[in-house]
Amino acid sequence: MADLSAFPITKKWPAKDPNVLQLYSAPTPNGVKVSIMLEEIGLPYEPHFVNIGENETWGPEFLSLNPNGKIPAIIDPNGPGDKPLGLFESGAILLYLAEKTGKLLPTDPAKRHETIQWVFFQMASLGPMFGQLGFFHKFAGKDIEDKRPRDRYVKESHRLIRVIESRLEGRDWIMGDEYTIADISMLGWVRNLIGFYGAGELVEYGELKRVPQWLERGLARPAVQRGLEIPKRP
């Protein structure tokens, strides 16, 4: 039986089975990256719902695992050297799980690094810009008279989604015929942009051809469908 007592987060979210990977998350665009990945690779895990609306990520238990106070985070009881490993940052977790299982990351060195660059693109650009656009459009727009912040994020999100559109020319997935962690990193964000955020018109999503087809292919995957609902909200 794995001993996770060194991780204070397990006091608030106890592990029913400490021998399997522990996921602390919520079904947000960042959170579902890891749940989708875990469903795709078939690695046993135990999800714990972290209520970000109640600021649970800012409690001492969660901060003990991620001092940045953001979901998702994991504890792998079977980390390197068979020792428990705690990790945060969704991109880092995707890369860790891909390398741990040898799945959804090309083994060819050049393609491997190319895949990682697209994950970094999502982390550095797509997620932050889409998230800010969503905030100013869906939540803050009605309260802030100055529309320049929203317009800035509209313009940049409009540009970024066309970077994906261009990348997908002649490709089913970001890396071509092979579905990878690059796709997993982006699917939830594009889905949220046109769905929950309701920003499709702002970025002229209807003008695109390849991105909507890519998103439809991704959302049709059974593992993606399951992962989008994990962890379950109470």
mmCIF file with all atom_site columns, C-alpha atoms in Angstrom, residues 40-234:
data_model
loop_
_atom_site.group_PDB
_atom_site.id
_atom_site.type_symbol
_atom_site.label_atom_id
_atom_site.label_alt_id
_atom_site.label_comp_id
_atom_site.label_asym_id
_atom_site.label_entity_id
_atom_site.label_seq_id
_atom_site.pdbx_PDB_ins_code
_atom_site.Cartn_x
_atom_site.Cartn_y
_atom_site.Cartn_z
_atom_site.occupancy
_atom_site.B_iso_or_equiv
_atom_site.pdbx_formal_charge
_atom_site.auth_seq_id
_atom_site.auth_comp_id
_atom_site.auth_asym_id
_atom_site.auth_atom_id
_atom_site.pdbx_PDB_model_num
ATOM 1   C CA . GLU A 1 40  ? -7.069  7.888  -23.375 1.00 0.00 ? 40  GLU A CA 1
ATOM 2   C CA . ILE A 1 41  ? -4.092  6.011  -21.915 1.00 0.00 ? 41  ILE A CA 1
ATOM 3   C CA . GLY A 1 42  ? -6.142  3.811  -19.577 1.00 0.00 ? 42  GLY A CA 1
ATOM 4   C CA . LEU A 1 43  ? -4.016  4.477  -16.500 1.00 0.00 ? 43  LEU A CA 1
ATOM 5   C CA . PRO A 1 44  ? -5.958  3.755  -13.275 1.00 0.00 ? 44  PRO A CA 1
ATOM 6   C CA . TYR A 1 45  ? -6.664  6.923  -11.315 1.00 0.00 ? 45  TYR A CA 1
ATOM 7   C CA . GLU A 1 46  ? -8.893  8.423  -8.672  1.00 0.00 ? 46  GLU A CA 1
ATOM 8   C CA . PRO A 1 47  ? -10.435 11.855 -9.389  1.00 0.00 ? 47  PRO A CA 1
ATOM 9   C CA . HIS A 1 48  ? -11.113 14.409 -6.667  1.00 0.00 ? 48  HIS A CA 1
ATOM 10  C CA . PHE A 1 49  ? -13.350 17.390 -7.424  1.00 0.00 ? 49  PHE A CA 1
ATOM 11  C CA . VAL A 1 50  ? -11.793 20.687 -6.334  1.00 0.00 ? 50  VAL A CA 1
ATOM 12  C CA . ASN A 1 51  ? -14.395 23.421 -6.051  1.00 0.00 ? 51  ASN A CA 1
ATOM 13  C CA . ILE A 1 52  ? -12.729 26.472 -7.565  1.00 0.00 ? 52  ILE A CA 1
ATOM 14  C CA . GLY A 1 53  ? -15.938 28.464 -7.080  1.00 0.00 ? 53  GLY A CA 1
ATOM 15  C CA . GLU A 1 54  ? -15.475 28.008 -3.329  1.00 0.00 ? 54  GLU A CA 1
ATOM 16  C CA . ASN A 1 55  ? -11.765 28.906 -3.566  1.00 0.00 ? 55  ASN A CA 1
ATOM 17  C CA . GLU A 1 56  ? -10.652 25.452 -2.454  1.00 0.00 ? 56  GLU A CA 1
ATOM 18  C CA . THR A 1 57  ? -7.430  25.845 -4.441  1.00 0.00 ? 57  THR A CA 1
ATOM 19  C CA . TRP A 1 58  ? -6.386  28.612 -2.040  1.00 0.00 ? 58  TRP A CA 1
ATOM 20  C CA . GLY A 1 59  ? -6.635  26.434 1.053   1.00 0.00 ? 59  GLY A CA 1
ATOM 21  C CA . PRO A 1 60  ? -3.414  25.209 2.687   1.00 0.00 ? 60  PRO A CA 1
ATOM 22  C CA . GLU A 1 61  ? -4.032  21.614 1.626   1.00 0.00 ? 61  GLU A CA 1
ATOM 23  C CA . PHE A 1 62  ? -4.188  22.352 -2.093  1.00 0.00 ? 62  PHE A CA 1
ATOM 24  C CA . LEU A 1 63  ? -1.414  24.937 -1.918  1.00 0.00 ? 63  LEU A CA 1
ATOM 25  C CA . SER A 1 64  ? 0.836   22.299 -0.386  1.00 0.00 ? 64  SER A CA 1
ATOM 26  C CA . LEU A 1 65  ? 0.757   20.511 -3.756  1.00 0.00 ? 65  LEU A CA 1
ATOM 27  C CA . ASN A 1 66  ? 0.474   23.532 -6.060  1.00 0.00 ? 66  ASN A CA 1
ATOM 28  C CA . PRO A 1 67  ? 1.694   26.794 -4.534  1.00 0.00 ? 67  PRO A CA 1
ATOM 29  C CA . ASN A 1 68  ? 0.210   28.596 -7.556  1.00 0.00 ? 68  ASN A CA 1
ATOM 30  C CA . GLY A 1 69  ? -3.297  27.582 -6.461  1.00 0.00 ? 69  GLY A CA 1
ATOM 31  C CA . LYS A 1 70  ? -4.540  26.290 -9.819  1.00 0.00 ? 70  LYS A CA 1
ATOM 32  C CA . ILE A 1 71  ? -6.038  23.005 -10.964 1.00 0.00 ? 71  ILE A CA 1
ATOM 33  C CA . PRO A 1 72  ? -5.166  20.407 -12.125 1.00 0.00 ? 72  PRO A CA 1
ATOM 34  C CA . ALA A 1 73  ? -2.600  18.667 -9.968  1.00 0.00 ? 73  ALA A CA 1
ATOM 35  C CA . ILE A 1 74  ? -1.721  15.019 -9.463  1.00 0.00 ? 74  ILE A CA 1
ATOM 36  C CA . ILE A 1 75  ? 0.051   12.649 -7.137  1.00 0.00 ? 75  ILE A CA 1
ATOM 37  C CA . ASP A 1 76  ? 1.468   9.560  -8.796  1.00 0.00 ? 76  ASP A CA 1
ATOM 38  C CA . PRO A 1 77  ? 2.212   6.956  -6.102  1.00 0.00 ? 77  PRO A CA 1
ATOM 39  C CA . ASN A 1 78  ? 4.324   5.118  -8.668  1.00 0.00 ? 78  ASN A CA 1
ATOM 40  C CA . GLY A 1 79  ? 6.583   7.934  -9.765  1.00 0.00 ? 79  GLY A CA 1
ATOM 41  C CA . PRO A 1 80  ? 10.248  7.748  -10.772 1.00 0.00 ? 80  PRO A CA 1
ATOM 42  C CA . GLY A 1 81  ? 12.151  5.288  -8.633  1.00 0.00 ? 81  GLY A CA 1
ATOM 43  C CA . ASP A 1 82  ? 8.792   3.920  -7.424  1.00 0.00 ? 82  ASP A CA 1
ATOM 44  C CA . LYS A 1 83  ? 8.436   6.957  -5.177  1.00 0.00 ? 83  LYS A CA 1
ATOM 45  C CA . PRO A 1 84  ? 5.331   9.180  -5.003  1.00 0.00 ? 84  PRO A CA 1
ATOM 46  C CA . LEU A 1 85  ? 5.534   12.273 -7.198  1.00 0.00 ? 85  LEU A CA 1
ATOM 47  C CA . GLY A 1 86  ? 3.352   15.362 -7.020  1.00 0.00 ? 86  GLY A CA 1
ATOM 48  C CA . LEU A 1 87  ? 2.962   17.546 -10.120 1.00 0.00 ? 87  LEU A CA 1
ATOM 49  C CA . PHE A 1 88  ? 1.049   20.637 -11.169 1.00 0.00 ? 88  PHE A CA 1
ATOM 50  C CA . GLU A 1 89  ? 0.648   22.536 -14.487 1.00 0.00 ? 89  GLU A CA 1
ATOM 51  C CA . SER A 1 90  ? -1.482  20.721 -17.048 1.00 0.00 ? 90  SER A CA 1
ATOM 52  C CA . GLY A 1 91  ? 1.157   20.780 -19.796 1.00 0.00 ? 91  GLY A CA 1
ATOM 53  C CA . ALA A 1 92  ? 3.792   19.293 -17.508 1.00 0.00 ? 92  ALA A CA 1
ATOM 54  C CA . ILE A 1 93  ? 1.345   16.594 -16.423 1.00 0.00 ? 93  ILE A CA 1
ATOM 55  C CA . LEU A 1 94  ? 0.488   15.716 -20.041 1.00 0.00 ? 94  LEU A CA 1
ATOM 56  C CA . LEU A 1 95  ? 4.161   15.351 -20.872 1.00 0.00 ? 95  LEU A CA 1
ATOM 57  C CA . TYR A 1 96  ? 4.832   13.297 -17.748 1.00 0.00 ? 96  TYR A CA 1
ATOM 58  C CA . LEU A 1 97  ? 1.973   10.882 -18.433 1.00 0.00 ? 97  LEU A CA 1
ATOM 59  C CA . ALA A 1 98  ? 2.956   10.537 -22.093 1.00 0.00 ? 98  ALA A CA 1
ATOM 60  C CA . GLU A 1 99  ? 6.545   9.685  -21.166 1.00 0.00 ? 99  GLU A CA 1
ATOM 61  C CA . LYS A 1 100 ? 5.468   7.393  -18.323 1.00 0.00 ? 100 LYS A CA 1
ATOM 62  C CA . THR A 1 101 ? 3.215   5.294  -20.561 1.00 0.00 ? 101 THR A CA 1
ATOM 63  C CA . GLY A 1 102 ? 4.859   5.763  -23.957 1.00 0.00 ? 102 GLY A CA 1
ATOM 64  C CA . LYS A 1 103 ? 1.541   6.926  -25.403 1.00 0.00 ? 103 LYS A CA 1
ATOM 65  C CA . LEU A 1 104 ? 0.318   9.978  -27.334 1.00 0.00 ? 104 LEU A CA 1
ATOM 66  C CA . LEU A 1 105 ? 3.817   11.384 -27.837 1.00 0.00 ? 105 LEU A CA 1
ATOM 67  C CA . PRO A 1 106 ? 5.868   10.424 -30.915 1.00 0.00 ? 106 PRO A CA 1
ATOM 68  C CA . THR A 1 107 ? 9.021   8.419  -30.280 1.00 0.00 ? 107 THR A CA 1
ATOM 69  C CA . ASP A 1 108 ? 10.852  10.019 -33.207 1.00 0.00 ? 108 ASP A CA 1
ATOM 70  C CA . PRO A 1 109 ? 12.981  12.753 -31.559 1.00 0.00 ? 109 PRO A CA 1
ATOM 71  C CA . ALA A 1 110 ? 12.141  15.483 -34.072 1.00 0.00 ? 110 ALA A CA 1
ATOM 72  C CA . LYS A 1 111 ? 8.396   14.789 -33.966 1.00 0.00 ? 111 LYS A CA 1
ATOM 73  C CA . ARG A 1 112 ? 8.518   14.518 -30.190 1.00 0.00 ? 112 ARG A CA 1
ATOM 74  C CA . HIS A 1 113 ? 9.941   18.019 -29.840 1.00 0.00 ? 113 HIS A CA 1
ATOM 75  C CA . GLU A 1 114 ? 7.540   19.346 -32.470 1.00 0.00 ? 114 GLU A CA 1
ATOM 76  C CA . THR A 1 115 ? 4.622   17.959 -30.461 1.00 0.00 ? 115 THR A CA 1
ATOM 77  C CA . ILE A 1 116 ? 5.936   19.540 -27.275 1.00 0.00 ? 116 ILE A CA 1
ATOM 78  C CA . GLN A 1 117 ? 6.248   22.909 -29.005 1.00 0.00 ? 117 GLN A CA 1
ATOM 79  C CA . TRP A 1 118 ? 2.521   22.842 -29.815 1.00 0.00 ? 118 TRP A CA 1
ATOM 80  C CA . VAL A 1 119 ? 1.704   21.991 -26.192 1.00 0.00 ? 119 VAL A CA 1
ATOM 81  C CA . PHE A 1 120 ? 3.791   25.006 -25.175 1.00 0.00 ? 120 PHE A CA 1
ATOM 82  C CA . PHE A 1 121 ? 1.932   27.095 -27.761 1.00 0.00 ? 121 PHE A CA 1
ATOM 83  C CA . GLN A 1 122 ? -1.324  26.174 -26.086 1.00 0.00 ? 122 GLN A CA 1
ATOM 84  C CA . MET A 1 123 ? 0.018   26.867 -22.607 1.00 0.00 ? 123 MET A CA 1
ATOM 85  C CA . ALA A 1 124 ? 1.631   30.194 -23.474 1.00 0.00 ? 124 ALA A CA 1
ATOM 86  C CA . SER A 1 125 ? -0.869  31.623 -25.955 1.00 0.00 ? 125 SER A CA 1
ATOM 87  C CA . LEU A 1 126 ? -4.096  29.777 -26.627 1.00 0.00 ? 126 LEU A CA 1
ATOM 88  C CA . GLY A 1 127 ? -5.199  29.185 -23.042 1.00 0.00 ? 127 GLY A CA 1
ATOM 89  C CA . PRO A 1 128 ? -4.323  32.605 -21.611 1.00 0.00 ? 128 PRO A CA 1
ATOM 90  C CA . MET A 1 129 ? -5.813  34.538 -24.546 1.00 0.00 ? 129 MET A CA 1
ATOM 91  C CA . PHE A 1 130 ? -9.006  32.500 -24.830 1.00 0.00 ? 130 PHE A CA 1
ATOM 92  C CA . GLY A 1 131 ? -9.426  32.661 -21.065 1.00 0.00 ? 131 GLY A CA 1
ATOM 93  C CA . GLN A 1 132 ? -9.094  36.438 -20.969 1.00 0.00 ? 132 GLN A CA 1
ATOM 94  C CA . LEU A 1 133 ? -11.467 36.815 -23.902 1.00 0.00 ? 133 LEU A CA 1
ATOM 95  C CA . GLY A 1 134 ? -13.970 34.596 -22.103 1.00 0.00 ? 134 GLY A CA 1
ATOM 96  C CA . PHE A 1 135 ? -13.673 36.643 -18.927 1.00 0.00 ? 135 PHE A CA 1
ATOM 97  C CA . PHE A 1 136 ? -14.145 40.036 -20.570 1.00 0.00 ? 136 PHE A CA 1
ATOM 98  C CA . HIS A 1 137 ? -16.868 38.845 -22.949 1.00 0.00 ? 137 HIS A CA 1
ATOM 99  C CA . LYS A 1 138 ? -18.976 36.589 -20.752 1.00 0.00 ? 138 LYS A CA 1
ATOM 100 C CA . PHE A 1 139 ? -18.403 37.995 -17.292 1.00 0.00 ? 139 PHE A CA 1
ATOM 101 C CA . ALA A 1 140 ? -16.848 41.473 -17.198 1.00 0.00 ? 140 ALA A CA 1
ATOM 102 C CA . GLY A 1 141 ? -18.099 43.043 -20.436 1.00 0.00 ? 141 GLY A CA 1
ATOM 103 C CA . LYS A 1 142 ? -21.376 44.219 -18.963 1.00 0.00 ? 142 LYS A CA 1
ATOM 104 C CA . ASP A 1 143 ? -19.587 45.951 -16.083 1.00 0.00 ? 143 ASP A CA 1
ATOM 105 C CA . ILE A 1 144 ? -16.583 47.545 -17.775 1.00 0.00 ? 144 ILE A CA 1
ATOM 106 C CA . GLU A 1 145 ? -17.284 50.571 -19.943 1.00 0.00 ? 145 GLU A CA 1
ATOM 107 C CA . ASP A 1 146 ? -13.829 50.537 -21.533 1.00 0.00 ? 146 ASP A CA 1
ATOM 108 C CA . LYS A 1 147 ? -13.993 47.803 -24.179 1.00 0.00 ? 147 LYS A CA 1
ATOM 109 C CA . ARG A 1 148 ? -10.315 47.988 -25.115 1.00 0.00 ? 148 ARG A CA 1
ATOM 110 C CA . PRO A 1 149 ? -9.269  45.012 -22.955 1.00 0.00 ? 149 PRO A CA 1
ATOM 111 C CA . ARG A 1 150 ? -11.945 42.791 -24.496 1.00 0.00 ? 150 ARG A CA 1
ATOM 112 C CA . ASP A 1 151 ? -11.142 44.005 -28.001 1.00 0.00 ? 151 ASP A CA 1
ATOM 113 C CA . ARG A 1 152 ? -7.452  43.242 -27.476 1.00 0.00 ? 152 ARG A CA 1
ATOM 114 C CA . TYR A 1 153 ? -8.228  39.635 -26.568 1.00 0.00 ? 153 TYR A CA 1
ATOM 115 C CA . VAL A 1 154 ? -10.744 39.305 -29.401 1.00 0.00 ? 154 VAL A CA 1
ATOM 116 C CA . LYS A 1 155 ? -8.092  40.342 -31.906 1.00 0.00 ? 155 LYS A CA 1
ATOM 117 C CA . GLU A 1 156 ? -5.440  38.014 -30.513 1.00 0.00 ? 156 GLU A CA 1
ATOM 118 C CA . SER A 1 157 ? -7.828  35.054 -30.175 1.00 0.00 ? 157 SER A CA 1
ATOM 119 C CA . HIS A 1 158 ? -8.973  35.656 -33.760 1.00 0.00 ? 158 HIS A CA 1
ATOM 120 C CA . ARG A 1 159 ? -5.342  35.409 -34.838 1.00 0.00 ? 159 ARG A CA 1
ATOM 121 C CA . LEU A 1 160 ? -4.459  32.382 -32.707 1.00 0.00 ? 160 LEU A CA 1
ATOM 122 C CA . ILE A 1 161 ? -7.333  30.207 -33.850 1.00 0.00 ? 161 ILE A CA 1
ATOM 123 C CA . ARG A 1 162 ? -6.185  30.845 -37.408 1.00 0.00 ? 162 ARG A CA 1
ATOM 124 C CA . VAL A 1 163 ? -2.753  29.604 -36.478 1.00 0.00 ? 163 VAL A CA 1
ATOM 125 C CA . ILE A 1 164 ? -4.436  26.278 -35.719 1.00 0.00 ? 164 ILE A CA 1
ATOM 126 C CA . GLU A 1 165 ? -6.497  26.519 -38.905 1.00 0.00 ? 165 GLU A CA 1
ATOM 127 C CA . SER A 1 166 ? -3.301  26.934 -40.909 1.00 0.00 ? 166 SER A CA 1
ATOM 128 C CA . ARG A 1 167 ? -1.540  24.116 -39.063 1.00 0.00 ? 167 ARG A CA 1
ATOM 129 C CA . LEU A 1 168 ? -4.373  21.712 -39.848 1.00 0.00 ? 168 LEU A CA 1
ATOM 130 C CA . GLU A 1 169 ? -4.067  22.137 -43.612 1.00 0.00 ? 169 GLU A CA 1
ATOM 131 C CA . GLY A 1 170 ? -3.660  18.606 -44.959 1.00 0.00 ? 170 GLY A CA 1
ATOM 132 C CA . ARG A 1 171 ? -3.755  17.182 -41.411 1.00 0.00 ? 171 ARG A CA 1
ATOM 133 C CA . ASP A 1 172 ? -6.432  15.474 -39.333 1.00 0.00 ? 172 ASP A CA 1
ATOM 134 C CA . TRP A 1 173 ? -4.563  16.263 -36.109 1.00 0.00 ? 173 TRP A CA 1
ATOM 135 C CA . ILE A 1 174 ? -1.994  18.820 -35.027 1.00 0.00 ? 174 ILE A CA 1
ATOM 136 C CA . MET A 1 175 ? 0.799   16.321 -35.750 1.00 0.00 ? 175 MET A CA 1
ATOM 137 C CA . GLY A 1 176 ? -0.763  14.891 -38.907 1.00 0.00 ? 176 GLY A CA 1
ATOM 138 C CA . ASP A 1 177 ? -2.236  11.394 -38.801 1.00 0.00 ? 177 ASP A CA 1
ATOM 139 C CA . GLU A 1 178 ? -1.254  10.914 -35.166 1.00 0.00 ? 178 GLU A CA 1
ATOM 140 C CA . TYR A 1 179 ? -3.468  12.139 -32.329 1.00 0.00 ? 179 TYR A CA 1
ATOM 141 C CA . THR A 1 180 ? -1.217  13.416 -29.524 1.00 0.00 ? 180 THR A CA 1
ATOM 142 C CA . ILE A 1 181 ? -1.031  15.451 -26.350 1.00 0.00 ? 181 ILE A CA 1
ATOM 143 C CA . ALA A 1 182 ? -0.938  18.543 -28.584 1.00 0.00 ? 182 ALA A CA 1
ATOM 144 C CA . ASP A 1 183 ? -4.557  17.895 -29.577 1.00 0.00 ? 183 ASP A CA 1
ATOM 145 C CA . ILE A 1 184 ? -5.563  17.074 -26.015 1.00 0.00 ? 184 ILE A CA 1
ATOM 146 C CA . SER A 1 185 ? -4.109  20.349 -24.792 1.00 0.00 ? 185 SER A CA 1
ATOM 147 C CA . MET A 1 186 ? -6.246  22.406 -27.193 1.00 0.00 ? 186 MET A CA 1
ATOM 148 C CA . LEU A 1 187 ? -9.581  20.613 -27.534 1.00 0.00 ? 187 LEU A CA 1
ATOM 149 C CA . GLY A 1 188 ? -11.123 21.867 -24.304 1.00 0.00 ? 188 GLY A CA 1
ATOM 150 C CA . TRP A 1 189 ? -10.095 25.452 -24.945 1.00 0.00 ? 189 TRP A CA 1
ATOM 151 C CA . VAL A 1 190 ? -11.532 25.636 -28.453 1.00 0.00 ? 190 VAL A CA 1
ATOM 152 C CA . ARG A 1 191 ? -14.698 23.914 -27.231 1.00 0.00 ? 191 ARG A CA 1
ATOM 153 C CA . ASN A 1 192 ? -15.043 26.451 -24.417 1.00 0.00 ? 192 ASN A CA 1
ATOM 154 C CA . LEU A 1 193 ? -14.373 29.421 -26.676 1.00 0.00 ? 193 LEU A CA 1
ATOM 155 C CA . ILE A 1 194 ? -17.350 28.722 -28.899 1.00 0.00 ? 194 ILE A CA 1
ATOM 156 C CA . GLY A 1 195 ? -19.478 27.005 -26.254 1.00 0.00 ? 195 GLY A CA 1
ATOM 157 C CA . PHE A 1 196 ? -19.371 28.225 -22.656 1.00 0.00 ? 196 PHE A CA 1
ATOM 158 C CA . TYR A 1 197 ? -17.807 31.583 -23.533 1.00 0.00 ? 197 TYR A CA 1
ATOM 159 C CA . GLY A 1 198 ? -20.082 32.116 -26.523 1.00 0.00 ? 198 GLY A CA 1
ATOM 160 C CA . ALA A 1 199 ? -17.313 33.903 -28.407 1.00 0.00 ? 199 ALA A CA 1
ATOM 161 C CA . GLY A 1 200 ? -17.599 32.129 -31.755 1.00 0.00 ? 200 GLY A CA 1
ATOM 162 C CA . GLU A 1 201 ? -18.938 35.191 -33.568 1.00 0.00 ? 201 GLU A CA 1
ATOM 163 C CA . LEU A 1 202 ? -16.256 37.436 -32.102 1.00 0.00 ? 202 LEU A CA 1
ATOM 164 C CA . VAL A 1 203 ? -13.458 35.316 -33.595 1.00 0.00 ? 203 VAL A CA 1
ATOM 165 C CA . GLU A 1 204 ? -15.455 34.585 -36.775 1.00 0.00 ? 204 GLU A CA 1
ATOM 166 C CA . TYR A 1 205 ? -15.375 30.877 -36.073 1.00 0.00 ? 205 TYR A CA 1
ATOM 167 C CA . GLY A 1 206 ? -17.908 30.274 -38.853 1.00 0.00 ? 206 GLY A CA 1
ATOM 168 C CA . GLU A 1 207 ? -15.305 31.268 -41.436 1.00 0.00 ? 207 GLU A CA 1
ATOM 169 C CA . LEU A 1 208 ? -13.058 28.371 -40.450 1.00 0.00 ? 208 LEU A CA 1
ATOM 170 C CA . LYS A 1 209 ? -13.189 24.913 -42.003 1.00 0.00 ? 209 LYS A CA 1
ATOM 171 C CA . ARG A 1 210 ? -10.401 22.780 -40.579 1.00 0.00 ? 210 ARG A CA 1
ATOM 172 C CA . VAL A 1 211 ? -10.692 23.732 -36.895 1.00 0.00 ? 211 VAL A CA 1
ATOM 173 C CA . PRO A 1 212 ? -14.407 22.830 -36.661 1.00 0.00 ? 212 PRO A CA 1
ATOM 174 C CA . GLN A 1 213 ? -13.719 19.479 -38.353 1.00 0.00 ? 213 GLN A CA 1
ATOM 175 C CA . TRP A 1 214 ? -10.789 18.821 -36.005 1.00 0.00 ? 214 TRP A CA 1
ATOM 176 C CA . LEU A 1 215 ? -12.889 19.720 -32.974 1.00 0.00 ? 215 LEU A CA 1
ATOM 177 C CA . GLU A 1 216 ? -15.698 17.424 -34.138 1.00 0.00 ? 216 GLU A CA 1
ATOM 178 C CA . ARG A 1 217 ? -13.233 14.548 -34.581 1.00 0.00 ? 217 ARG A CA 1
ATOM 179 C CA . GLY A 1 218 ? -11.794 15.147 -31.154 1.00 0.00 ? 218 GLY A CA 1
ATOM 180 C CA . LEU A 1 219 ? -15.120 15.419 -29.354 1.00 0.00 ? 219 LEU A CA 1
ATOM 181 C CA . ALA A 1 220 ? -16.274 12.181 -31.012 1.00 0.00 ? 220 ALA A CA 1
ATOM 182 C CA . ARG A 1 221 ? -13.563 10.199 -29.223 1.00 0.00 ? 221 ARG A CA 1
ATOM 183 C CA . PRO A 1 222 ? -15.091 8.171  -26.340 1.00 0.00 ? 222 PRO A CA 1
ATOM 184 C CA . ALA A 1 223 ? -12.188 8.997  -24.015 1.00 0.00 ? 223 ALA A CA 1
ATOM 185 C CA . VAL A 1 224 ? -12.674 12.706 -24.687 1.00 0.00 ? 224 VAL A CA 1
ATOM 186 C CA . GLN A 1 225 ? -16.391 12.452 -23.993 1.00 0.00 ? 225 GLN A CA 1
ATOM 187 C CA . ARG A 1 226 ? -15.691 10.758 -20.660 1.00 0.00 ? 226 ARG A CA 1
ATOM 188 C CA . GLY A 1 227 ? -12.849 13.065 -19.724 1.00 0.00 ? 227 GLY A CA 1
ATOM 189 C CA . LEU A 1 228 ? -14.898 16.197 -20.269 1.00 0.00 ? 228 LEU A CA 1
ATOM 190 C CA . GLU A 1 229 ? -17.144 15.155 -17.360 1.00 0.00 ? 229 GLU A CA 1
ATOM 191 C CA . ILE A 1 230 ? -14.385 14.230 -14.880 1.00 0.00 ? 230 ILE A CA 1
ATOM 192 C CA . PRO A 1 231 ? -14.288 14.955 -12.020 1.00 0.00 ? 231 PRO A CA 1
ATOM 193 C CA . LYS A 1 232 ? -18.034 14.955 -11.584 1.00 0.00 ? 232 LYS A CA 1
ATOM 194 C CA . ARG A 1 233 ? -19.453 18.073 -10.006 1.00 0.00 ? 233 ARG A CA 1
ATOM 195 C CA . PRO A 1 234 ? -21.343 17.327 -6.773  1.00 0.00 ? 234 PRO A CA 1
#
